[in-house]
Structures are given as C-alpha cells and as structure tokens.
mmCIF file of C-alpha atoms in Angstrom:
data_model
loop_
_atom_site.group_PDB
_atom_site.id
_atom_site.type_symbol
_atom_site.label_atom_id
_atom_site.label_comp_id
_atom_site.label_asym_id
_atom_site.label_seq_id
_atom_site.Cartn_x
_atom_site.Cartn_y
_atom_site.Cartn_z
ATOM 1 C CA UNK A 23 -28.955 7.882 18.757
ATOM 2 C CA UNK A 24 -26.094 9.643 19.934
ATOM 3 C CA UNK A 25 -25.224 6.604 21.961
ATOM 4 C CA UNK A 26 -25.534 3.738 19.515
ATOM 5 C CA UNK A 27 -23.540 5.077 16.993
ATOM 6 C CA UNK A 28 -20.894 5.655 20.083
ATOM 7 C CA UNK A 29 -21.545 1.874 20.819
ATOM 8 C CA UNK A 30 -21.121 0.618 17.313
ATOM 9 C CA UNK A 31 -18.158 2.940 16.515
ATOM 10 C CA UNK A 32 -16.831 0.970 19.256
ATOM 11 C CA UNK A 33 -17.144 -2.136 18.823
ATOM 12 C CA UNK A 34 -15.879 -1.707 15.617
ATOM 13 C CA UNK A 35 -12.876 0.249 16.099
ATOM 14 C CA UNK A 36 -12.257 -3.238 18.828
ATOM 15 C CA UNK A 37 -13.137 -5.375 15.698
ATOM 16 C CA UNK A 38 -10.143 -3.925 13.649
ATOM 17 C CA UNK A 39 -8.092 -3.433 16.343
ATOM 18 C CA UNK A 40 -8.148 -7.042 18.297
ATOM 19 C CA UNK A 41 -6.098 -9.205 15.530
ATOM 20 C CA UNK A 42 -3.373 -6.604 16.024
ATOM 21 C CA UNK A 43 -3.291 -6.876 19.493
ATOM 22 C CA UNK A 44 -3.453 -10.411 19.403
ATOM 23 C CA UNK A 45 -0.923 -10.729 16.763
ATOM 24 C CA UNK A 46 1.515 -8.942 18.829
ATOM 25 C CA UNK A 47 0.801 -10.883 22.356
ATOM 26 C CA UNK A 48 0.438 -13.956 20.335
ATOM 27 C CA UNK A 49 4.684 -13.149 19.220
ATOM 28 C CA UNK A 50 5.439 -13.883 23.157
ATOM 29 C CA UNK A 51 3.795 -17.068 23.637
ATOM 30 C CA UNK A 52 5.257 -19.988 24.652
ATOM 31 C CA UNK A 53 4.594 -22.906 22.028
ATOM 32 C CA UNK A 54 2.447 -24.266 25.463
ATOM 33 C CA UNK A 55 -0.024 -20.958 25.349
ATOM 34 C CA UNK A 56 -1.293 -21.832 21.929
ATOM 35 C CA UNK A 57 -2.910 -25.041 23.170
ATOM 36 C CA UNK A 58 -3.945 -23.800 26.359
ATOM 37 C CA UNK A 59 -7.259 -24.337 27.440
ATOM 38 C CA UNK A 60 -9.116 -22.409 28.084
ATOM 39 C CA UNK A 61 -7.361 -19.975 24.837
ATOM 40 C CA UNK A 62 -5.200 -17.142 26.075
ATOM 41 C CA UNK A 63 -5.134 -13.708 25.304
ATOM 42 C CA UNK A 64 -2.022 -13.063 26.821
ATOM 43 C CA UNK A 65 1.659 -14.384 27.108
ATOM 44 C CA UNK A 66 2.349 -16.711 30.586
ATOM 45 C CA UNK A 67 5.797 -15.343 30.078
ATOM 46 C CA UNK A 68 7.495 -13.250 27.652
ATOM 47 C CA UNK A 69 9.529 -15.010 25.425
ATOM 48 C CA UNK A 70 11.697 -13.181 22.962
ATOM 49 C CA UNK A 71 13.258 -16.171 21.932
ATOM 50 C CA UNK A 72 10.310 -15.861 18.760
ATOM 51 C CA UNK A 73 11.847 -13.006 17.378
ATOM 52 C CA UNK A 74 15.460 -14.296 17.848
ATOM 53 C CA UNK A 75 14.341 -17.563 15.577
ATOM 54 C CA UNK A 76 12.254 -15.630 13.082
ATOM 55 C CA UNK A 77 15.077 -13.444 12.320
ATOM 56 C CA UNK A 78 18.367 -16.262 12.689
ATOM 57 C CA UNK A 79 15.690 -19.203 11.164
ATOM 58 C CA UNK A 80 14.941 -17.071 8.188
ATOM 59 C CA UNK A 81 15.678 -14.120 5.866
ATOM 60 C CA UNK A 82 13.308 -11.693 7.460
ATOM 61 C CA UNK A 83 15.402 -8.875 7.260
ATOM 62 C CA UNK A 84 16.108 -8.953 3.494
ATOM 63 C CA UNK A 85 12.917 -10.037 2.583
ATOM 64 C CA UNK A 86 11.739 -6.598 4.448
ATOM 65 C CA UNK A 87 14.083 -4.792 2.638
ATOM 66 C CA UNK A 88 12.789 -6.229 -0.859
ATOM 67 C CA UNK A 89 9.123 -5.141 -0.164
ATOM 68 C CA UNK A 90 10.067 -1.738 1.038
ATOM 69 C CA UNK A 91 12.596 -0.806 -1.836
ATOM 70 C CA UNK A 92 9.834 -2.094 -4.231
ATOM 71 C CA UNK A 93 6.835 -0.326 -2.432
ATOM 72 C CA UNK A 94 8.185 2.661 -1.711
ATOM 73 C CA UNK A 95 9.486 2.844 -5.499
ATOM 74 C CA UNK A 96 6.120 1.702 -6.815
ATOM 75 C CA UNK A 97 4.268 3.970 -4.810
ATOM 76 C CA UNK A 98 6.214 6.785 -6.013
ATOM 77 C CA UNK A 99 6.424 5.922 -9.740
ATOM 78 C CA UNK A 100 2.858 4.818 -9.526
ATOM 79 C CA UNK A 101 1.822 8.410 -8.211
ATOM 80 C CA UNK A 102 3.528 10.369 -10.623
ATOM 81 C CA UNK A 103 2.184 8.521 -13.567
ATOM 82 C CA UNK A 104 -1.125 9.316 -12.002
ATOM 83 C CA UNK A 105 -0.513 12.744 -10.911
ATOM 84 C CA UNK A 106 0.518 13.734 -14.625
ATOM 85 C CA UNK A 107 -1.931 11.629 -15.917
ATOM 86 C CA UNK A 108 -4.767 13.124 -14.255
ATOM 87 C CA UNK A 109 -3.530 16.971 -14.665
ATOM 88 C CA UNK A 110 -3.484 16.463 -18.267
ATOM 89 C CA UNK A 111 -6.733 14.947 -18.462
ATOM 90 C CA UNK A 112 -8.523 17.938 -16.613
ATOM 91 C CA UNK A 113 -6.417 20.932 -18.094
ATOM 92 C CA UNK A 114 -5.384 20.455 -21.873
ATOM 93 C CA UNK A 115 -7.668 19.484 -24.472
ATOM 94 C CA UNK A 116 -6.328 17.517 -26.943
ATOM 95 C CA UNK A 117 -7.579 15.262 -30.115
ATOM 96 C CA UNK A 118 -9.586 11.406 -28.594
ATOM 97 C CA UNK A 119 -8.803 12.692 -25.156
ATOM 98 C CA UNK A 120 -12.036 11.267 -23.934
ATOM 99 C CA UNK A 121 -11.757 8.459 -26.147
ATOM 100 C CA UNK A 122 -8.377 7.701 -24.114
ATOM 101 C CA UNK A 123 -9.760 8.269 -20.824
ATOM 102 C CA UNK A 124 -12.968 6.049 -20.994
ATOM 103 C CA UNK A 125 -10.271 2.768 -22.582
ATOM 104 C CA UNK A 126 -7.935 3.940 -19.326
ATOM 105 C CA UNK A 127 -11.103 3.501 -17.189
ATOM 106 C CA UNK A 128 -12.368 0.692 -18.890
ATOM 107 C CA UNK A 129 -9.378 -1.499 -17.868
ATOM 108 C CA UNK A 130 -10.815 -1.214 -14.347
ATOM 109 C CA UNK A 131 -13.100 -3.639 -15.664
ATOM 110 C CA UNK A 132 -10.340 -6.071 -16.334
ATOM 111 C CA UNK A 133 -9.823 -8.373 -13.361
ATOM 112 C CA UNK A 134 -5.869 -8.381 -12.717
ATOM 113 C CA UNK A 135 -5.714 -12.446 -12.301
ATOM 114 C CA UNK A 136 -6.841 -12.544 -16.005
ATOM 115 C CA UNK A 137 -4.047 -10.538 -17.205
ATOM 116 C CA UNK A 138 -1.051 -11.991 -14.977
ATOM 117 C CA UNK A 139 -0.144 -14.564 -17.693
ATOM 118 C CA UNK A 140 0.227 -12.280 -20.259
ATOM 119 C CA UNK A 141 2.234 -9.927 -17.789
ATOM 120 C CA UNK A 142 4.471 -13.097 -16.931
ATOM 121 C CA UNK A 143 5.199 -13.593 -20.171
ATOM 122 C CA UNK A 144 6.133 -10.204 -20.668
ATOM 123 C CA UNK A 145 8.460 -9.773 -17.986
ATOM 124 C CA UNK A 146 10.164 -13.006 -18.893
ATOM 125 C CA UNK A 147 10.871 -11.558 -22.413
ATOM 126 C CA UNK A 148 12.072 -8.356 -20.998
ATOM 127 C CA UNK A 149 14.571 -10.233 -18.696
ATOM 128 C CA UNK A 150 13.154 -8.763 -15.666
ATOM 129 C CA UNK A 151 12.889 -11.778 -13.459
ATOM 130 C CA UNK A 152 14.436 -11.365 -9.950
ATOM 131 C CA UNK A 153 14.472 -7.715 -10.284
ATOM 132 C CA UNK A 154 12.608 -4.703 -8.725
ATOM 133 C CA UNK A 155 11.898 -3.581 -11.495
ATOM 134 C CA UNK A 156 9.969 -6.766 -12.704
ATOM 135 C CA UNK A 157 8.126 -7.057 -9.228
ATOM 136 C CA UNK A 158 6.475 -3.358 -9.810
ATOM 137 C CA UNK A 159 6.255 -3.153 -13.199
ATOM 138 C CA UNK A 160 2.337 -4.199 -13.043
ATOM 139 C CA UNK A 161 2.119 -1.777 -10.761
ATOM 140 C CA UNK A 162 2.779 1.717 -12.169
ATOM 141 C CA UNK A 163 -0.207 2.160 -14.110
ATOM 142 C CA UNK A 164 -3.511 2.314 -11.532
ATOM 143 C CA UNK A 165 -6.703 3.144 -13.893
ATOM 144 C CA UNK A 166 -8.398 3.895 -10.418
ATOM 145 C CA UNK A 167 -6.002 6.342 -9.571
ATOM 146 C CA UNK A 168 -5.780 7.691 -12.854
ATOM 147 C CA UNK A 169 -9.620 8.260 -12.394
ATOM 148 C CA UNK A 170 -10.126 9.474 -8.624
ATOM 149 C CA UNK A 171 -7.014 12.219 -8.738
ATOM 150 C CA UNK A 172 -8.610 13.493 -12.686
ATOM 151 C CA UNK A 173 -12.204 13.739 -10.973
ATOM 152 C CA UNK A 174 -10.658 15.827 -7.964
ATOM 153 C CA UNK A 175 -8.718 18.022 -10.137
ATOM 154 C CA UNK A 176 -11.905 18.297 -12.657
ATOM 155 C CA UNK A 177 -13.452 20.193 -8.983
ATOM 156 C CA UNK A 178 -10.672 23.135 -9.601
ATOM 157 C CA UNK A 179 -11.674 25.586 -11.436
ATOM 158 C CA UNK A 180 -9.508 25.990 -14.823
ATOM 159 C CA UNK A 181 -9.706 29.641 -14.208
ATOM 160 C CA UNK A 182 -6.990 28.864 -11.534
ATOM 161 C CA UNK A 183 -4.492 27.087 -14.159
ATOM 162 C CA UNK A 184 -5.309 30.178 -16.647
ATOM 163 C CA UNK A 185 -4.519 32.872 -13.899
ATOM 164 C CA UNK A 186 -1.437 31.305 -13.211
ATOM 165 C CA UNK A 187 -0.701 31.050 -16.777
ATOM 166 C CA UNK A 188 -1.145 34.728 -17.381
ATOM 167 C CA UNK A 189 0.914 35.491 -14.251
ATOM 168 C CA UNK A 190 4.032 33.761 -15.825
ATOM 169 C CA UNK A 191 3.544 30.420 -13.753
ATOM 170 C CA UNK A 192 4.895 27.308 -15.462
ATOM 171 C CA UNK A 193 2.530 23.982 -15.946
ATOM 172 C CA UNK A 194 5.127 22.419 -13.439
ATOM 173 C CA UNK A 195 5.094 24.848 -11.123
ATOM 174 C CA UNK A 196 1.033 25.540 -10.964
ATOM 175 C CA UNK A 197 1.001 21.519 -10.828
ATOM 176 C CA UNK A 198 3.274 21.167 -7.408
ATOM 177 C CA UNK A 199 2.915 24.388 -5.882
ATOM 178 C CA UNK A 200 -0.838 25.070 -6.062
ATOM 179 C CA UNK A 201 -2.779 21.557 -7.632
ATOM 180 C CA UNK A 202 -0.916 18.925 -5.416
ATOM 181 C CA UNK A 203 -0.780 21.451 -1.851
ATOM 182 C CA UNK A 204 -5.018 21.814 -2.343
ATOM 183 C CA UNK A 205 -5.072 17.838 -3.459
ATOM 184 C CA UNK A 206 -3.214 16.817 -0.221
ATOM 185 C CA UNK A 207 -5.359 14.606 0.977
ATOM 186 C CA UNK A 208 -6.586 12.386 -1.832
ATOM 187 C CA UNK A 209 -3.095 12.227 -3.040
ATOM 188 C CA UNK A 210 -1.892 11.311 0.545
ATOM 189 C CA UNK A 211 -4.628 8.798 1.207
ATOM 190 C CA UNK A 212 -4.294 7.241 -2.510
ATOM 191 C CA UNK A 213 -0.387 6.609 -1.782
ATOM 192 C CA UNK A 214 -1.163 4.983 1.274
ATOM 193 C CA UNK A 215 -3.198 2.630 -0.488
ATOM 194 C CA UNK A 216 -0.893 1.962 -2.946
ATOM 195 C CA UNK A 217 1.742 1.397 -0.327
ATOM 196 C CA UNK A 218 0.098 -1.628 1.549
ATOM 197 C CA UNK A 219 -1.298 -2.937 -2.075
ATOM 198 C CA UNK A 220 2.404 -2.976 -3.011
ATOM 199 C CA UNK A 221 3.353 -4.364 -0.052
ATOM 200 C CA UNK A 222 1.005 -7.072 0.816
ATOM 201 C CA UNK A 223 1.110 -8.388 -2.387
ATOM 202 C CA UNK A 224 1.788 -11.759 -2.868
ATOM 203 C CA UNK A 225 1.068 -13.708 -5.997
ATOM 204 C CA UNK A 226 3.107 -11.509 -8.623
ATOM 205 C CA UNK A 227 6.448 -11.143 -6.710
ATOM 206 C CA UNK A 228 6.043 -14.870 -5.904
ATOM 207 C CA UNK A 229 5.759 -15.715 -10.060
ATOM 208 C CA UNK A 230 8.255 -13.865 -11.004
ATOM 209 C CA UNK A 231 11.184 -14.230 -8.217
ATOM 210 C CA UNK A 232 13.135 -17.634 -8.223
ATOM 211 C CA UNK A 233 16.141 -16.670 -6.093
ATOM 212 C CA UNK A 234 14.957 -16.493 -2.160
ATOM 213 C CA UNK A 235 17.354 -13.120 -1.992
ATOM 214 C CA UNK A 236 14.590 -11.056 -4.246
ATOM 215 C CA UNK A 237 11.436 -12.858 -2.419
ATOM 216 C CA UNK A 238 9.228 -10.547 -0.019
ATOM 217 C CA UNK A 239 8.011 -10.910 2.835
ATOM 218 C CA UNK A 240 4.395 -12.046 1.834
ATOM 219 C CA UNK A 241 6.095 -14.903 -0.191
ATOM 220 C CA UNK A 242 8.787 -14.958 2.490
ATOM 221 C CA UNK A 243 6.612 -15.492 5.191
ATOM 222 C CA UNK A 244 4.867 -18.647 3.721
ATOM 223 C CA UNK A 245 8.339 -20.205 3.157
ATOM 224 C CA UNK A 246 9.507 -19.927 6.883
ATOM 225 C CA UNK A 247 10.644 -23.563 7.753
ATOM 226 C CA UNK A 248 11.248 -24.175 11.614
ATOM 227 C CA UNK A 249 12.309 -26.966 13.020
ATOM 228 C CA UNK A 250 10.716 -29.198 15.186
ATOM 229 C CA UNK A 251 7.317 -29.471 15.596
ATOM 230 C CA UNK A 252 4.963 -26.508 13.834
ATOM 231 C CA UNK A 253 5.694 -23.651 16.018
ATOM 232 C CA UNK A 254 3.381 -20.446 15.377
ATOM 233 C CA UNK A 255 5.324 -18.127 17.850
ATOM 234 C CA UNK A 256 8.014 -17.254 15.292
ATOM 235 C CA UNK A 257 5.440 -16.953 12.485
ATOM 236 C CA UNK A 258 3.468 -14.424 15.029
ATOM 237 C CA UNK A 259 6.845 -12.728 15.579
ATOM 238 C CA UNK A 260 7.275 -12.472 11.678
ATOM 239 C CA UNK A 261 3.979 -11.073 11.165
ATOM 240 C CA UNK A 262 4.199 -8.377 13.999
ATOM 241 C CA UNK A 263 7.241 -7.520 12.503
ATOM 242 C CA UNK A 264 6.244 -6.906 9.030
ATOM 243 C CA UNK A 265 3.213 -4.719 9.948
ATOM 244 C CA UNK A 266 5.472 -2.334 11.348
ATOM 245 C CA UNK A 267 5.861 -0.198 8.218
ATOM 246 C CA UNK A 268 1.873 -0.341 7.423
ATOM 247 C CA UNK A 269 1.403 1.030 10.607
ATOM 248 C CA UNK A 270 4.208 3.658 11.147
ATOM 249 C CA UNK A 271 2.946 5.029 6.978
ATOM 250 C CA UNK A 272 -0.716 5.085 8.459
ATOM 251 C CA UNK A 273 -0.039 6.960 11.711
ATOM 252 C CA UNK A 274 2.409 9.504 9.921
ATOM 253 C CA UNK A 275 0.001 10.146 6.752
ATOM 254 C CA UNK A 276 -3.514 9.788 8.719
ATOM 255 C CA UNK A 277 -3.240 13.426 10.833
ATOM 256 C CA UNK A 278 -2.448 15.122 7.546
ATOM 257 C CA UNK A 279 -4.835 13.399 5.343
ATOM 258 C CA UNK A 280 -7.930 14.390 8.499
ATOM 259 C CA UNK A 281 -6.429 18.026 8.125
ATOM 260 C CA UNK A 282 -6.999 18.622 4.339
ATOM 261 C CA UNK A 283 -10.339 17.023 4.384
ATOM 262 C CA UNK A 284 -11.564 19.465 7.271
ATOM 263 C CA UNK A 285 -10.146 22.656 5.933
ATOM 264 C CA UNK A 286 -11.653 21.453 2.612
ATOM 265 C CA UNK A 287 -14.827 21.246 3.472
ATOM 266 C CA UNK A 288 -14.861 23.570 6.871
ATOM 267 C CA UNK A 289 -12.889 26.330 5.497
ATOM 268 C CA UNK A 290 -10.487 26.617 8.702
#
C-alpha cells in the first residue's frame, strides 16, 4: 500500500512538475528543436538569444511590473477586507448579521463572467480605465475568503477575545497579535491564492486597459509580435520569465504554511 501511494505521489508530483521543466528547456531552443523529429526534451544548444528578443521585441519588463504592483496591492487590500470581515463576523453580534453573511456567501453563487459587464460599466463611469486601481477593483471583495478565514476564526474560542478584553487588550491588538499568529496558515495559503488569481488573470485587465503601458503580462504575452516566421522560443522565454514570481511566493510561503498546519494539529 505503502508503495503505491509512493508510486502515484510520484508520478504526480512528475505530472505537475514536467510543463515547468519543459517550459524552461523549451526557452533555449533553437527555432530548429521545435520541429525536430523525433520531439526534444532538451536544447541542442543554448541559446539566450530568446530572452534577449522577448525582452528588446516587447514590453516584458513593464508589463511585469503592472501585474506585480496590482497583485501584490490586491492581495493585500483583498486580505484585509477579509481579515476584518471575518473577525467581525465571529466576535461581535450585531442586528441581520447572519442575514449579511448568508447574501456575502450567496454571491459565491454568482459566476464572475456574468457580472463583468456591469463591472465594466462601472469602472468606465468611475474613470478608472488604465489604472491600478481599475484592474483590482473586482478584486478586493472575495466571498470565499470572507467565508473560509470567518469559519477558522468561528474554531477559537470567544473566551480568548473576552480574556483579552478583560486584560486591557484592544480589538486591534487581540486581532494581529493573537487571531492572525494562530491563523498563519490559512491566511498565508489564502494570499497565495489570491496572488496567482491576481496575477494570472487575464480577461478583466485586458477590458479595461487600452494603453499597452498599463497591460499585464497575461494580456501582454498574447500581444508579443516577432518577426519573421512564428517563433515559440521567445514566447517560451516570456513564459519562464513570468512564472518567476509564482514560484519564488510559493517556495517562500509553502515552509511556513506546512509549519502552522503541523503544530496545529500535532501540538509541537
């Protein structure tokens, strides 16, 4: 038993892993490796050159900057909202708090395609086209958030918020010094979500950014031009490029996130 589940683990840990890989020895091809049969794996020769015409051939550098100012903003915007949110959903009591709750969960139900018109319009109104603001605006507010941090904090016992209370303690203060510190890892593994959600998005920042200097690199990418014949190294150089900041937020946030979970549940 012991054995399979090594053996599936795996294969799929190779499953995730190989279009990485790929992507990344793909960014050294020649343009002659791509139609080589039988398929390669691996570059004939490094070539460089890809990343040289991705970045002189295109805006790749301010398009990177655009989707990290506006997902590292929206992340943290979006997690305070939530945060707060959450904390006063579990701890005060207050007059159609339910009633507020269940229509903030009930927009989960809403798919977000249905609502992007009305959003458009919105932002349009507001001015707020070509701005960072405008390109995370749909994103502060995350029902799902809302609803996964206000169940964790619903596992505290109020007696904790009270004892703190009575001990002179400040809502503030028993919010980021005790609620947040023993919420570590959903709060962790909830930004990191909303980090590459941000970030990979594509069809919002695309409706409502005209000028190519506020475009990201999701819309970006699709509107590299190279000349010549249709040459994928670039585009493979583009791509490794632009997971770079997925991957460096995953392998920063993933040890802490496996630390609160076991001394959670394991006690050590």
């Amino acid at each position: 038993m012991k054995t399979l589940r090594a053996t599936l683990s795996t294969l799929l840990s190779l499953l995730i892993v190989f279009p990485i890989v790929y992507s990344i020895s793909a960014s050294f091809f020649q343009y002659t490796d791509f139609t080589a049969l039988p398929a390669r794996l691996f570059p004939s020769r490094l070539n460089i050159g890809n990343y040289v015409r991705a970045f002189s051939e295109s805006f790749l550098a301010r398009f990177l900057l655009n989707s990290l100012l506006t997902a590292i903003a929206g992340t943290l915007l979006r997690m305070a909202i939530s945060i707060l949110a959450a904390y006063t959903f579990s701890f005060f009591t207050f007059k159609g708090r339910n009633a507020l709750f269940i229509l903030i969960v009930a927009t989960m139900l809403l798919p977000s395609d249905a609502l992007i018109i009305a959003n458009f319009m919105t932002i349009r109104a507001l001015r707020l086209t070509d701005t960072y603001l405008g390109i995370i605006a749909t994103s502060l507010l995350a029902p799902t958030h809302i609803f996964m941090l206000r169940q964790y904090f619903r596992m505290m016992s109020v007696e904790y918020r009270e004892a703190a209370i009575i001990e002179g303690c400040s809502d503030s203060r028993f919010l980021s010094m005790l609620l947040m510190p023993m919420s570590k890892a959903v709060i962790l593994t909830l930004a990191i979500h909303s980090f590459s959600t941000i970030f990979n998005d594509y069809l919002w920042p695309l409706l409502v950014t005209n000028k190519t200097s506020m475009r990201t690199v999701q819309v970006g990418l699709t509107m590299m031009g190279f000349s010549e014949q249709l040459d994928y190294g670039p585009q493979f150089a583009a791509i490794t490029f632009l997971m770079t900041p997925i991957l460096i937020v995953f392998i920063a946030l993933h040890k802490p996130i496996i630390e609160s979970v076991s001394i959670r549940f394991t006690g050590r």
